[in-house]
Amino acid sequence: MHPFVYTKASDTRQALAAGRDGGRYLAGGTTLVDLMRETVERPRTLVDISALPLREVTVTGRGGLRVGALVRMAEAAAHPKVRALHPVMSQALELSASAQLRNMATIGGNIMQRTRCAYFRDVTADCNKRDPGSGCAALHGHHRAHAILGTSDSCVATHPSDVAVAFAALEATVHLLGPTGERAVPFTDFLLRPGSTPHREQALRQGELITSVEIPAYPRPLRSGYLKVRDRQSYEFALTSAAVALHIRGGVIREAKVAAGGVGTVPWKLPAVERHLIGQRPSPAL
Ligand SMILES: Cc1cc2nc3c(=O)[nH]c(=O)nc-3n(C[C@H](O)[C@H](O)[C@H](O)COP(=O)(O)OP(=O)(O)OC[C@H]3O[C@@H](n4cnc5c(N)ncnc54)[C@H](O)[C@@H]3O)c2cc1C
Ligand code: SF4
C-alpha cells in the first residue's frame, strides 16, 4: 500500500473542498481499500464521507423513492418502502456480495465500484482502464465473464453492480453535488461505455459527490423482480442478470422496464424487449 493522507469530513462543504483538491471519497471502504492494498488505486488523500447526512430513504411525489448515497446496502434492501415499491432493488441488493459487506457498503459506493476483470486487478498485466494506453490483456486472454455489449477495442470489462441494473431498468436519476452546485444525471448516462477512454467510468466532474439516487414515481404500480445467474449461489458476481418491472392489468402487460447485467460494459437497458412485452400476456415462453 502506498502512503496516503486520511481526513474525515464532518459536513458536505468540507468534503467538497477536499474533493476539489483531488481527495478521493471513502464511504464503506469495502472496495476502495482492497484496490489500494493491491496498489491498483493510489489516491494521495482519502476523504471519509461516512459522517455526512446522506443516509435517508424518502418517498418523493406519488411513489418516487430517493435513496441517500450513504444508505448501506443492507438498510436499503430491508427498507419497507423499497420492498413495497421496488422489490427489484431489494432483491438485487440481497443477491449482492455477502451480509458483512452489505452491512458496511453504501449505495453510492456500489454504483461507483470498479470492474472485477482479473487483469485490472493484476498490476503486472496490460490494462487500459488501470494504465491508459497499455493495452487490454482480456481481449486475447481469459474473458469468459467479460462483456459482449458496449465493448470497444480498448476494453471489454463488465460493470459488476447488481443494484445498478435495477436502477437502469427503473430509469433512475443520480443526484450530484459539486463545487459549482447540484445537478442530476439520468442513470443510463451516468456509467460510461469504455470507447477509447475506459479509465473514464462515470459522468462525474472533479470533486463531485453523489448525494442520492432517485427512482421516479410511476403512475401505474409496477411488479418487479431480479434474476441473477452466477457460478455459485452466493457471494458471487453475475454471469448475467435481469431486472424486470411490469404493470399488468387485465392479464396483459401495459408497461415494461427491463435491463440486463453481467453482459454489458454498463448495465444494459433493453428498450426493444420492453416494447415487445407490452400488449402481451405473461407466459413462460414469453
Ligand atoms: C468479495 C466481494 C464480493 C462482492 N459481490 C458483489 C456482488 O455480487 N454484487 C455487487 O453489486 N457488488 C458486489 N461487491 C461490491 C460491493 O457491493 C462494493 O464493494 C460496495 O458496494 C462498495 O461500497 P462502499 O461504500 O464500500 O464503497 P467504497 O469502497 O467506500 O468506495 C468505492 C468507490 O466509490 C467512490 N464513492 C463512494 N461513495 C461516493 C459518493 N457518495 N460520491 C462519489 N464517489 C463515491 C469511492 O471514491 C470509491 O471510488 C462485492 C465486493 C466484494 C469485496
Ligand atoms: S477488459 Fe478492460 S479492465 Fe480488463 S484488461 Fe481489458 S482494459 Fe483492463
XYZ file of C-alpha atoms and ligand atoms in Angstrom:
347
model
C 0.000 0.000 0.000
C 1.220 3.499 -0.776
C 1.261 6.218 1.876
C -1.837 8.417 1.914
C -3.444 11.137 3.997
C -6.722 10.315 5.730
C -9.201 13.045 6.515
C -12.787 12.846 7.775
C -15.324 15.381 6.539
C -17.908 16.495 9.065
C -20.088 18.276 6.506
C -20.557 18.407 2.738
C -18.725 21.742 2.460
C -15.579 20.188 3.931
C -15.952 17.090 1.762
C -16.330 19.122 -1.427
C -13.307 21.298 -0.581
C -11.164 18.180 -0.102
C -12.641 16.545 -3.228
C -11.904 19.635 -5.300
C -8.257 19.380 -4.193
C -8.034 15.822 -5.550
C -9.159 13.887 -2.443
C -10.860 10.556 -3.031
C -14.143 9.870 -1.245
C -14.282 6.898 1.103
C -17.745 5.579 2.031
C -17.916 1.973 3.329
C -14.377 1.299 2.095
C -15.220 -2.274 1.057
C -13.742 -1.989 -2.415
C -11.540 1.106 -2.448
C -9.356 -0.172 0.403
C -8.921 -3.540 -1.363
C -7.788 -1.787 -4.531
C -5.370 0.363 -2.548
C -3.873 -2.714 -0.896
C -3.337 -4.205 -4.339
C -1.842 -0.840 -5.478
C -4.385 -0.690 -8.319
C -5.615 2.580 -6.806
C -3.149 5.045 -5.340
C -5.068 8.070 -4.034
C -2.913 10.544 -2.134
C -5.792 11.728 0.074
C -8.804 9.794 1.318
C -11.805 11.855 2.367
C -14.012 9.831 4.689
C -17.594 10.900 3.951
C -19.314 8.415 6.259
C -20.456 11.152 8.688
C -22.329 13.162 6.042
C -26.124 13.320 6.317
C -26.845 11.254 3.198
C -28.482 8.286 4.917
C -32.193 8.832 4.301
C -34.646 6.877 2.155
C -37.524 9.210 1.289
C -40.685 8.858 -0.761
C -40.956 11.669 -3.304
C -44.087 12.766 -5.153
C -46.562 9.973 -5.678
C -44.415 6.939 -5.090
C -40.929 8.011 -6.196
C -38.015 6.936 -3.996
C -34.882 8.854 -3.147
C -32.096 6.812 -1.591
C -29.216 8.684 0.052
C -25.744 7.828 -1.218
C -24.630 6.669 2.232
C -27.555 4.338 2.886
C -25.996 0.923 3.484
C -26.869 -1.823 1.022
C -28.457 -3.859 3.842
C -30.519 -0.887 5.063
C -31.797 -0.130 1.560
C -32.661 -3.785 0.902
C -34.645 -4.057 4.140
C -36.363 -0.664 3.927
C -40.174 -1.159 3.936
C -40.724 1.436 1.176
C -38.069 -0.119 -1.069
C -39.558 -3.567 -0.524
C -43.094 -2.351 -1.167
C -42.475 -0.113 -4.182
C -39.480 -1.683 -5.922
C -38.739 -5.277 -4.847
C -36.335 -5.483 -7.810
C -34.000 -3.117 -5.967
C -34.287 -5.020 -2.724
C -33.646 -8.352 -4.439
C -30.682 -7.038 -6.443
C -29.089 -5.849 -3.204
C -29.806 -9.046 -1.296
C -28.225 -11.109 -4.076
C -25.047 -8.971 -3.914
C -21.808 -9.700 -2.067
C -22.197 -11.064 1.500
C -24.124 -9.978 4.591
C -20.986 -8.480 6.151
C -20.232 -6.428 3.036
C -23.842 -5.273 2.686
C -23.788 -4.036 6.289
C -20.829 -1.803 5.503
C -21.123 -0.900 1.808
C -23.171 2.050 0.574
C -25.402 2.705 -2.427
C -23.057 5.434 -3.744
C -20.017 3.187 -3.376
C -21.835 0.316 -5.034
C -22.581 2.137 -8.274
C -19.027 3.545 -8.261
C -17.341 0.146 -7.787
C -14.805 -0.807 -10.434
C -14.740 -3.845 -12.679
C -13.811 -7.306 -11.423
C -11.719 -8.016 -14.569
C -8.777 -10.007 -13.190
C -6.259 -8.159 -15.396
C -7.435 -4.839 -13.992
C -6.593 -6.106 -10.508
C -3.220 -7.578 -11.545
C -0.795 -4.670 -11.736
C 1.621 -6.723 -13.861
C -0.956 -7.113 -16.703
C -1.697 -4.693 -19.553
C -4.916 -2.853 -18.818
C -6.144 0.354 -20.477
C -8.534 1.004 -17.635
C -5.821 0.981 -14.964
C -2.965 2.248 -17.115
C -4.306 4.110 -20.204
C -2.532 3.140 -23.433
C -1.006 -0.078 -22.080
C -3.391 -2.423 -23.966
C -6.075 -4.880 -22.938
C -4.919 -8.307 -21.779
C -8.512 -9.594 -21.721
C -9.039 -9.198 -25.499
C -6.929 -12.289 -26.179
C -6.840 -13.657 -22.655
C -9.300 -15.125 -20.202
C -12.598 -13.360 -20.850
C -15.394 -15.785 -20.066
C -17.111 -13.329 -17.718
C -16.490 -10.274 -19.857
C -18.927 -8.112 -21.792
C -20.492 -8.794 -25.175
C -22.410 -5.497 -25.411
C -20.963 -1.985 -25.458
C -17.383 -3.197 -25.814
C -14.537 -1.458 -27.653
C -11.055 -2.382 -28.860
C -9.795 -0.779 -25.659
C -11.837 -2.631 -23.028
C -14.393 -5.443 -22.678
C -14.928 -5.357 -18.915
C -18.395 -5.573 -17.372
C -19.789 -3.309 -14.693
C -20.220 -5.571 -11.654
C -23.002 -3.864 -9.674
C -26.351 -5.635 -9.296
C -28.386 -2.728 -7.987
C -27.165 -0.624 -10.919
C -29.102 -2.992 -13.197
C -32.280 -2.256 -11.235
C -31.548 1.493 -11.396
C -31.065 1.297 -15.174
C -34.322 -0.645 -15.639
C -36.279 1.790 -13.460
C -34.783 4.857 -15.199
C -33.343 6.293 -12.005
C -31.542 9.622 -11.716
C -28.238 10.241 -9.933
C -28.107 13.458 -7.884
C -24.694 15.095 -7.643
C -23.234 17.968 -5.657
C -20.044 19.632 -6.815
C -18.017 22.811 -6.394
C -20.380 24.583 -8.821
C -23.634 23.297 -7.335
C -26.135 20.482 -7.795
C -27.036 18.586 -10.924
C -28.929 15.450 -11.874
C -27.844 12.829 -14.435
C -30.041 10.029 -15.816
C -28.666 6.736 -14.509
C -28.238 5.370 -18.023
C -25.891 8.289 -18.819
C -24.021 8.128 -15.514
C -21.976 4.991 -16.191
C -19.891 5.389 -19.348
C -19.135 2.839 -22.044
C -15.377 2.340 -22.491
C -14.887 3.690 -26.038
C -11.255 4.782 -26.320
C -11.171 6.053 -22.714
C -12.016 3.066 -20.482
C -10.372 4.782 -17.493
C -13.292 7.284 -17.535
C -16.100 5.289 -15.979
C -18.665 7.778 -14.689
C -20.030 11.149 -15.769
C -18.581 12.739 -12.641
C -16.674 16.001 -12.625
C -13.660 16.662 -10.404
C -14.742 16.692 -6.761
C -18.397 15.828 -7.375
C -20.168 13.834 -4.714
C -23.126 11.527 -5.287
C -25.818 12.626 -2.843
C -28.646 10.256 -3.780
C -30.214 8.040 -6.414
C -33.856 8.685 -7.229
C -36.349 6.278 -8.776
C -39.193 8.207 -10.429
C -42.816 7.910 -9.421
C -44.704 5.632 -11.773
C -48.388 6.461 -12.296
C -49.124 2.744 -12.703
C -47.812 0.392 -9.991
C -45.056 -1.955 -11.118
C -44.452 -5.524 -10.006
C -40.805 -6.353 -10.210
C -38.056 -8.865 -9.625
C -34.341 -9.526 -10.140
C -32.933 -12.744 -11.585
C -29.203 -13.422 -11.189
C -27.286 -16.276 -12.809
C -23.831 -16.956 -11.368
C -21.263 -19.682 -10.965
C -22.284 -20.364 -7.359
C -25.384 -19.467 -5.423
C -23.931 -16.860 -3.059
C -21.100 -14.393 -2.725
C -20.544 -14.208 -6.476
C -20.924 -11.642 -9.244
C -23.461 -12.116 -12.048
C -22.638 -14.003 -15.225
C -25.881 -12.483 -16.349
C -28.857 -10.949 -14.635
C -32.161 -9.286 -15.427
C -34.090 -6.553 -13.659
C -37.716 -6.558 -14.772
C -40.630 -4.359 -13.687
C -44.089 -4.739 -15.221
C -47.508 -3.183 -14.912
C -50.054 -5.897 -15.684
C -53.775 -5.127 -15.969
C -56.471 -7.495 -17.149
C -53.786 -10.161 -17.625
C -51.939 -8.000 -20.184
C -48.563 -6.258 -19.785
C -49.208 -2.496 -20.076
C -45.783 -1.181 -19.100
C -42.348 -2.853 -19.011
C -38.944 -1.774 -17.667
C -36.083 -4.180 -18.378
C -32.294 -4.162 -18.071
C -29.629 -6.872 -18.173
C -26.484 -7.141 -16.058
C -23.242 -9.068 -16.479
C -23.328 -8.882 -20.279
C -22.565 -5.216 -20.961
C -19.809 -2.783 -20.162
C -22.582 -0.911 -18.351
C -25.983 -2.154 -17.105
C -27.837 -2.743 -20.348
C -31.269 -1.195 -20.792
C -33.362 -3.214 -23.263
C -35.960 -0.907 -24.904
C -36.714 -3.373 -27.731
C -37.543 -6.057 -25.153
C -39.745 -3.570 -23.289
C -41.663 -2.746 -26.496
C -42.002 -6.434 -27.324
C -43.531 -7.250 -23.920
C -46.149 -4.502 -23.948
C -49.575 -5.746 -25.022
C -48.730 -9.407 -24.400
C -49.963 -11.857 -21.795
C -47.220 -13.148 -19.478
C -46.360 -16.797 -20.103
C -43.295 -18.988 -19.548
C -42.492 -18.797 -23.271
C -42.690 -15.009 -23.326
C -15.883 -10.237 -2.236
C -16.828 -9.223 -2.774
C -17.987 -9.639 -3.448
C -18.872 -8.683 -3.962
N -20.001 -9.091 -4.637
C -20.834 -8.160 -5.173
C -21.989 -8.539 -5.899
O -22.297 -9.726 -6.067
N -22.768 -7.554 -6.418
C -22.496 -6.231 -6.244
O -23.252 -5.382 -6.712
N -21.396 -5.841 -5.576
C -20.574 -6.762 -5.037
N -19.458 -6.377 -4.357
C -19.093 -4.968 -4.342
C -19.620 -4.257 -3.121
O -21.005 -4.146 -3.249
C -18.903 -2.913 -3.123
O -17.633 -3.178 -2.546
C -19.605 -1.860 -2.303
O -20.911 -1.635 -2.738
C -18.835 -0.550 -2.362
O -19.447 0.360 -1.470
P -18.566 1.141 -0.401
O -19.483 2.091 0.288
O -17.816 0.208 0.480
O -17.574 1.915 -1.388
P -16.074 2.433 -1.148
O -15.141 1.302 -1.200
O -16.024 3.335 0.033
O -15.928 3.347 -2.458
C -15.994 2.788 -3.747
C -15.807 3.909 -4.770
O -16.911 4.776 -4.740
C -16.492 6.118 -4.533
N -17.579 6.726 -3.752
C -18.189 6.175 -2.666
N -19.212 6.947 -2.277
C -19.242 8.015 -3.122
C -20.088 9.167 -3.242
N -21.114 9.378 -2.408
N -19.839 10.049 -4.230
C -18.812 9.842 -5.099
N -17.984 8.775 -5.037
C -18.211 7.874 -4.056
C -15.159 6.000 -3.821
O -14.352 7.133 -4.022
C -14.578 4.777 -4.500
O -14.019 5.121 -5.721
C -18.585 -7.301 -3.793
C -17.434 -6.890 -3.101
C -16.559 -7.835 -2.595
C -15.334 -7.357 -1.869
S -11.128 -5.641 -20.231
Fe -10.805 -3.540 -19.536
S -10.358 -3.806 -17.386
Fe -9.976 -5.789 -18.346
S -7.813 -5.799 -19.038
Fe -9.012 -5.012 -20.721
S -8.884 -2.780 -20.409
Fe -8.400 -3.709 -18.465
